[in-house]
Every structure is written in structure tokens, then in C-alpha cells.
Amino acid sequence: MKYLILLYGTQADARTDATDLLDDVNRELRESGEFVEAQGLAEPARARRVEHLRGVPVVTDGPFAETQEVLAGYWLVDCAGLERATEIAARFGGTADVREVECAAEVDLAPACVAMAELVMGTADDQLALPTPCTDYPVADLIRHVDEVAGGGAELGDGWRVRVARQLATLRRAWIDPAAWTGTGHLDLPKRTWGRIVLTELVVHGWDLATATGQPFDLPAGTLRACFDHVAEFVPNAPLPELWGPPVEVPADAALLDRIVALTGRDPR
């Protein structure tokens, strides 16, 4: 489940360097697979507050009173439940609100779309001809394929990174709608199955692209679990089995991402 942790502090706190603590927490969350997103906010002196008094907007510029608590940053985590989210919030040492994030879609594709967009933006021109673990596709063709999955499909040209990243954002928004998961789609497969196929394309080809270009590829545990559950059931019985290579054997306690790519015919070692 996803939780938003809102961290508060005073203007005096904004002058305190908490970089080491925040780096430690972020590292722990990435290692546990619970990290989704985090962002600190600018100091209150650069903030602006809008209130309504008798229906009239009143704007107040920062800085605010030294002791007044203001929003300092947020963390989006994907963890087991409210108790675990509370444990994470307590690590920051200040005042924090913990709120569950409601997601109407069956599976949240946002983390995989964002991670893929980051990989695309980080791919250099001189890497486009490199081979990838997906043997049919060098890097350039793999990115074209991802673009097609996202509903694009144009040739890579000027500004291709931004265009593909925007297409992935469009894909993310499309699958937020619960209606996208109902009914039947291509090959008479349920749309809820197609949503999981799209997720698998992003996860597996994200790993392909990250491996080929030497970039990090981190996904929350919930995203990986949803992908693994689909791959373990669907790939052995896929209507087009030629799309996947024979599974690669990995230890039972291997990382979830390694188990996913192994089931799709890739060697994670």
C-alpha cells in the first residue's frame, strides 16, 4: 500500500543540515523496495500562503514566525501497512502526517512509467547502437518499442527523449482510470490482463535498458510484486509464447526483479 508522509518543520529547522539523516533513510527505503518518491521543499522564506477571508483571497509571503511549523517535504512509500509507514515517518525525528494514497486502478503503473522515463532521459546518443538483453532490440529499437507500448511509435528524431517521456506520462494517466481495466481488448484478453502486460513491458524492458546503458533501475516492492504475480501465471501460458525465451533458473531467494526477468528468459547474473 502507498502512503504519503508529510514532514513539517519550522523556519529554524530549515537552517539545520539533515542531509546525512535523509540520505540514510532514503538508502534504507531503496534497499527495502519501499521508496517511491521524495522531495524536499524550499525554505519558508521563499514560500507564499493563500487564504480566503470572507471569500477574498489573502496572500502572505514568507518568512513566517520562527516557531510556526510549515510543510518541509514529502516521501511517498510503498509498504506493508499503516504501522510500517508510521515507523518510517518516525525516523525523520520531526512532526509528520501519514496518509494512505487511494488508487482506483487495479495496479498503479506510475512508478514503472516514471522509472522508464528516467532511463530514456538518461540514455546518451552514443549508446543507441548498444546491444540489450532483449536480443531482438539494440537500445534504439528498444526505446522505439517502449514508445509503441506507450501509444507513440514515431522514429527517434530531434527531442526524442522528451517526446518518449511525455508519451509515458500519457500512458500513466490513461491507466489511472478504473474504466481502462474493464472489458475485453486485443486477442480477446481482458483489459485487466493488458494492463498487467503493459506493466511487464515497462519492468522487463526497463531492466533491459538499464543493463545496457549502465543506469540504476529501482522500483517499489508493490510494483515488482504485481509484475511477478502476472509473469509467473501469464508467461507460461501466453497466447504468443514465442515472445519470451525459456526461463532461466535462479535461486528461490533471488531478488524479485531477478526472478521476473529470469521468467522472461533473461539471465540476471
Short mmCIF file of C-alpha atoms in Angstrom, two decimals:
data_model
loop_
_atom_site.label_atom_id
_atom_site.label_comp_id
_atom_site.label_asym_id
_atom_site.label_seq_id
_atom_site.Cartn_x
_atom_site.Cartn_y
_atom_site.Cartn_z
CA MET A 1 0.00 0.00 0.00
CA LYS A 2 1.15 3.53 -0.72
CA TYR A 3 1.44 6.19 1.95
CA LEU A 4 2.34 9.86 1.71
CA ILE A 5 4.49 11.09 4.59
CA LEU A 6 4.30 14.86 5.00
CA LEU A 7 7.18 16.21 7.08
CA TYR A 8 6.85 19.54 8.89
CA GLY A 9 9.41 21.88 10.40
CA THR A 10 9.96 25.46 11.49
CA GLN A 11 11.96 28.12 9.72
CA ALA A 12 14.74 27.48 12.25
CA ASP A 13 14.72 23.80 11.23
CA ALA A 14 15.26 24.84 7.62
CA ARG A 15 18.71 26.11 8.60
CA THR A 16 19.67 22.74 10.09
CA ASP A 17 21.59 20.37 7.82
CA ALA A 18 19.82 17.00 7.97
CA THR A 19 21.35 15.67 4.77
CA ASP A 20 23.04 12.65 6.39
CA LEU A 21 19.85 11.50 8.12
CA LEU A 22 17.73 11.90 5.00
CA ASP A 23 20.30 10.10 2.86
CA ASP A 24 20.35 7.21 5.35
CA VAL A 25 16.55 6.92 5.35
CA ASN A 26 16.35 7.11 1.56
CA ARG A 27 19.03 4.43 1.22
CA GLU A 28 17.21 2.13 3.64
CA LEU A 29 13.92 2.61 1.78
CA ARG A 30 15.53 1.90 -1.58
CA GLU A 31 17.16 -1.24 -0.24
CA SER A 32 13.86 -2.46 1.20
CA GLY A 33 11.99 -1.63 -2.02
CA GLU A 34 9.65 0.77 -0.18
CA PHE A 35 10.93 4.02 -1.73
CA VAL A 36 8.73 5.55 -4.45
CA GLU A 37 9.47 9.26 -4.42
CA ALA A 38 10.72 12.02 -2.13
CA GLN A 39 11.19 15.75 -2.39
CA GLY A 40 12.29 18.49 -0.03
CA LEU A 41 10.77 21.95 -0.28
CA ALA A 42 12.46 25.36 -0.38
CA GLU A 43 12.90 27.26 2.87
CA PRO A 44 9.79 29.09 4.20
CA ALA A 45 11.33 32.46 3.34
CA ARG A 46 10.64 31.60 -0.30
CA ALA A 47 7.08 30.38 0.34
CA ARG A 48 3.72 32.02 -0.15
CA ARG A 49 0.46 31.23 1.62
CA VAL A 50 -3.01 31.83 0.14
CA GLU A 51 -6.00 32.03 2.49
CA HIS A 52 -9.61 33.08 1.96
CA LEU A 53 -11.19 35.59 4.32
CA ARG A 54 -14.89 36.20 3.68
CA GLY A 55 -14.44 34.84 0.19
CA VAL A 56 -11.48 37.09 -0.64
CA PRO A 57 -8.04 35.52 -1.28
CA VAL A 58 -5.35 36.88 1.04
CA VAL A 59 -1.73 36.23 0.07
CA THR A 60 1.05 36.17 2.68
CA ASP A 61 4.70 35.97 1.69
CA GLY A 62 7.23 34.11 3.83
CA PRO A 63 9.20 34.08 6.02
CA PHE A 64 6.80 33.01 8.74
CA ALA A 65 7.24 33.03 12.51
CA GLU A 66 10.31 31.11 13.65
CA THR A 67 8.20 28.65 15.68
CA GLN A 68 5.43 28.15 13.11
CA GLU A 69 5.51 24.70 11.53
CA VAL A 70 5.31 24.53 7.75
CA LEU A 71 5.49 21.72 5.25
CA ALA A 72 9.16 20.86 4.65
CA GLY A 73 8.97 17.91 2.29
CA TYR A 74 7.25 14.65 1.45
CA TRP A 75 8.01 10.96 1.00
CA LEU A 76 5.86 8.55 -0.97
CA VAL A 77 6.43 4.98 0.20
CA ASP A 78 5.01 1.61 -0.79
CA CYS A 79 4.97 -0.56 2.33
CA ALA A 80 3.06 -3.25 4.20
CA GLY A 81 0.61 -1.01 6.01
CA LEU A 82 -0.05 1.97 8.27
CA GLU A 83 2.11 0.68 11.11
CA ARG A 84 5.14 0.33 8.85
CA ALA A 85 4.52 3.76 7.31
CA THR A 86 4.38 5.19 10.84
CA GLU A 87 7.74 3.56 11.66
CA ILE A 88 9.26 5.20 8.58
CA ALA A 89 7.80 8.61 9.50
CA ALA A 90 9.26 8.34 13.00
CA ARG A 91 12.77 8.02 11.52
CA PHE A 92 12.72 11.68 10.48
CA GLY A 93 12.57 12.96 14.04
CA GLY A 94 10.07 15.78 13.41
CA THR A 95 6.35 16.24 13.04
CA ALA A 96 4.86 14.17 10.22
CA ASP A 97 1.46 13.30 8.84
CA VAL A 98 0.97 9.80 7.38
CA ARG A 99 -1.80 9.47 4.80
CA GLU A 100 -2.83 6.47 2.73
CA VAL A 101 -2.87 7.17 -1.02
CA GLU A 102 -6.02 5.99 -2.72
CA CYS A 103 -5.50 4.42 -6.15
CA ALA A 104 -8.66 3.45 -8.01
CA ALA A 105 -6.76 1.45 -10.66
CA GLU A 106 -6.16 -2.26 -10.09
CA VAL A 107 -2.40 -1.78 -10.46
CA ASP A 108 -0.52 1.50 -10.22
CA LEU A 109 1.63 1.83 -13.36
CA ALA A 110 3.03 5.21 -12.30
CA PRO A 111 6.31 4.01 -10.68
CA ALA A 112 7.20 1.89 -13.73
CA CYS A 113 6.33 4.72 -16.15
CA VAL A 114 8.40 7.22 -14.18
CA ALA A 115 11.36 4.85 -13.87
CA MET A 116 11.29 4.12 -17.61
CA ALA A 117 11.10 7.83 -18.43
CA GLU A 118 14.18 8.44 -16.26
CA LEU A 119 16.05 5.71 -18.14
CA VAL A 120 15.08 7.18 -21.50
CA MET A 121 16.18 10.66 -20.42
CA GLY A 122 19.48 9.24 -19.20
CA THR A 123 20.34 7.37 -22.41
CA ALA A 124 23.14 9.00 -24.42
CA ASP A 125 23.17 9.20 -28.22
CA ASP A 126 26.33 7.09 -28.38
CA GLN A 127 24.50 4.29 -26.52
CA LEU A 128 21.72 3.86 -29.08
CA ALA A 129 23.55 1.15 -31.03
CA LEU A 130 24.45 -0.91 -27.95
CA PRO A 131 23.00 -4.43 -27.64
CA THR A 132 20.49 -5.18 -24.88
CA PRO A 133 19.48 -8.37 -23.04
CA CYS A 134 16.41 -8.34 -25.30
CA THR A 135 18.38 -9.78 -28.22
CA ASP A 136 15.93 -8.59 -30.89
CA TYR A 137 16.47 -4.96 -29.93
CA PRO A 138 19.53 -2.73 -29.66
CA VAL A 139 18.98 0.29 -27.42
CA ALA A 140 17.42 2.49 -30.12
CA ASP A 141 14.93 -0.20 -31.19
CA LEU A 142 14.11 -0.99 -27.58
CA ILE A 143 13.23 2.66 -26.93
CA ARG A 144 11.10 2.69 -30.10
CA HIS A 145 9.30 -0.41 -28.83
CA VAL A 146 8.67 1.21 -25.45
CA ASP A 147 7.32 4.26 -27.27
CA GLU A 148 4.92 1.99 -29.18
CA VAL A 149 3.80 0.33 -25.95
CA ALA A 150 3.06 3.81 -24.61
CA GLY A 151 0.99 4.66 -27.68
CA GLY A 152 3.62 6.55 -29.67
CA GLY A 153 5.75 4.89 -32.28
CA ALA A 154 7.41 7.69 -34.23
CA GLU A 155 11.04 7.37 -35.28
CA LEU A 156 13.62 8.77 -32.92
CA GLY A 157 14.40 12.30 -34.05
CA ASP A 158 15.14 15.66 -32.51
CA GLY A 159 13.85 15.81 -28.96
CA TRP A 160 13.11 12.08 -28.81
CA ARG A 161 13.89 11.78 -25.10
CA VAL A 162 11.32 14.39 -24.05
CA ARG A 163 8.75 13.08 -26.53
CA VAL A 164 9.01 9.49 -25.27
CA ALA A 165 8.96 10.64 -21.64
CA ARG A 166 5.78 12.62 -22.33
CA GLN A 167 4.23 9.59 -24.03
CA LEU A 168 4.97 7.54 -20.92
CA ALA A 169 3.26 10.21 -18.82
CA THR A 170 0.20 9.91 -21.08
CA LEU A 171 0.27 6.13 -20.63
CA ARG A 172 0.42 6.54 -16.86
CA ARG A 173 -2.61 8.83 -16.85
CA ALA A 174 -4.59 6.50 -19.15
CA TRP A 175 -4.32 3.54 -16.78
CA ILE A 176 -5.31 5.56 -13.71
CA ASP A 177 -8.91 5.46 -14.96
CA PRO A 178 -10.69 2.40 -13.49
CA ALA A 179 -12.60 2.05 -16.78
CA ALA A 180 -9.31 1.22 -18.52
CA TRP A 181 -9.26 -2.07 -16.58
CA THR A 182 -12.73 -3.29 -17.55
CA GLY A 183 -13.93 -5.13 -20.64
CA THR A 184 -12.05 -7.07 -23.30
CA GLY A 185 -9.19 -5.94 -25.51
CA HIS A 186 -6.97 -7.26 -28.31
CA LEU A 187 -6.76 -11.06 -28.74
CA ASP A 188 -9.92 -11.28 -26.60
CA LEU A 189 -7.83 -10.80 -23.48
CA PRO A 190 -9.39 -8.93 -20.55
CA LYS A 191 -8.20 -5.34 -20.30
CA ARG A 192 -7.09 -6.06 -16.73
CA THR A 193 -4.66 -8.57 -18.28
CA TRP A 194 -3.50 -5.99 -20.84
CA GLY A 195 -2.80 -3.55 -18.02
CA ARG A 196 -0.50 -6.10 -16.44
CA ILE A 197 1.12 -6.84 -19.80
CA VAL A 198 1.93 -3.13 -20.12
CA LEU A 199 3.39 -3.21 -16.61
CA THR A 200 5.54 -6.20 -17.54
CA GLU A 201 6.77 -4.47 -20.70
CA LEU A 202 7.88 -1.48 -18.64
CA VAL A 203 9.53 -3.54 -15.90
CA VAL A 204 11.31 -6.09 -18.09
CA HIS A 205 12.37 -3.65 -20.81
CA GLY A 206 13.30 -1.16 -18.11
CA TRP A 207 15.72 -3.77 -16.79
CA ASP A 208 16.95 -4.38 -20.36
CA LEU A 209 17.61 -0.67 -20.92
CA ALA A 210 19.20 -0.13 -17.50
CA THR A 211 21.50 -3.12 -18.01
CA ALA A 212 22.54 -1.99 -21.50
CA THR A 213 23.21 1.62 -20.51
CA GLY A 214 24.59 1.08 -17.01
CA GLN A 215 21.85 3.04 -15.24
CA PRO A 216 20.17 2.26 -11.90
CA PHE A 217 16.65 0.82 -12.04
CA ASP A 218 14.74 0.89 -8.76
CA LEU A 219 11.07 0.04 -8.38
CA PRO A 220 8.88 -0.22 -5.27
CA ALA A 221 8.17 -3.65 -3.88
CA GLY A 222 4.47 -3.38 -4.69
CA THR A 223 5.19 -2.72 -8.37
CA LEU A 224 7.57 -5.68 -8.58
CA ARG A 225 5.16 -7.97 -6.74
CA ALA A 226 2.30 -7.10 -9.12
CA CYS A 227 4.58 -7.75 -12.10
CA PHE A 228 5.91 -11.03 -10.71
CA ASP A 229 2.43 -12.34 -9.92
CA HIS A 230 1.39 -11.64 -13.51
CA VAL A 231 4.54 -13.04 -15.14
CA ALA A 232 4.50 -16.24 -13.09
CA GLU A 233 0.96 -17.02 -14.23
CA PHE A 234 0.79 -15.48 -17.70
CA VAL A 235 4.14 -16.14 -19.41
CA PRO A 236 3.97 -19.98 -19.25
CA ASN A 237 0.50 -19.80 -20.85
CA ALA A 238 0.93 -16.73 -23.08
CA PRO A 239 -1.03 -16.71 -26.36
CA LEU A 240 2.20 -15.76 -28.16
CA PRO A 241 4.84 -17.83 -26.33
CA GLU A 242 7.49 -17.00 -28.94
CA LEU A 243 7.75 -13.52 -27.41
CA TRP A 244 9.58 -14.97 -24.41
CA GLY A 245 12.72 -17.06 -24.15
CA PRO A 246 12.92 -20.19 -21.98
CA PRO A 247 13.01 -19.36 -18.27
CA VAL A 248 16.37 -19.09 -16.54
CA GLU A 249 16.82 -20.84 -13.21
CA VAL A 250 17.62 -18.57 -10.27
CA PRO A 251 17.70 -19.22 -6.50
CA ALA A 252 14.34 -19.22 -4.75
CA ASP A 253 15.50 -16.32 -2.57
CA ALA A 254 16.70 -14.19 -5.51
CA ALA A 255 15.58 -10.57 -5.67
CA LEU A 256 12.09 -10.14 -7.07
CA LEU A 257 13.31 -8.24 -10.15
CA ASP A 258 15.82 -11.01 -10.88
CA ARG A 259 13.03 -13.60 -10.68
CA ILE A 260 10.86 -11.55 -13.04
CA VAL A 261 13.49 -11.20 -15.77
CA ALA A 262 14.51 -14.87 -15.35
CA LEU A 263 10.93 -15.96 -16.02
CA THR A 264 11.02 -13.97 -19.26
CA GLY A 265 14.19 -15.69 -20.49
CA ARG A 266 16.88 -13.32 -19.24
CA ASP A 267 19.87 -14.17 -17.09
CA PRO A 268 20.03 -11.62 -14.25
CA ARG A 269 23.54 -12.63 -13.20
#
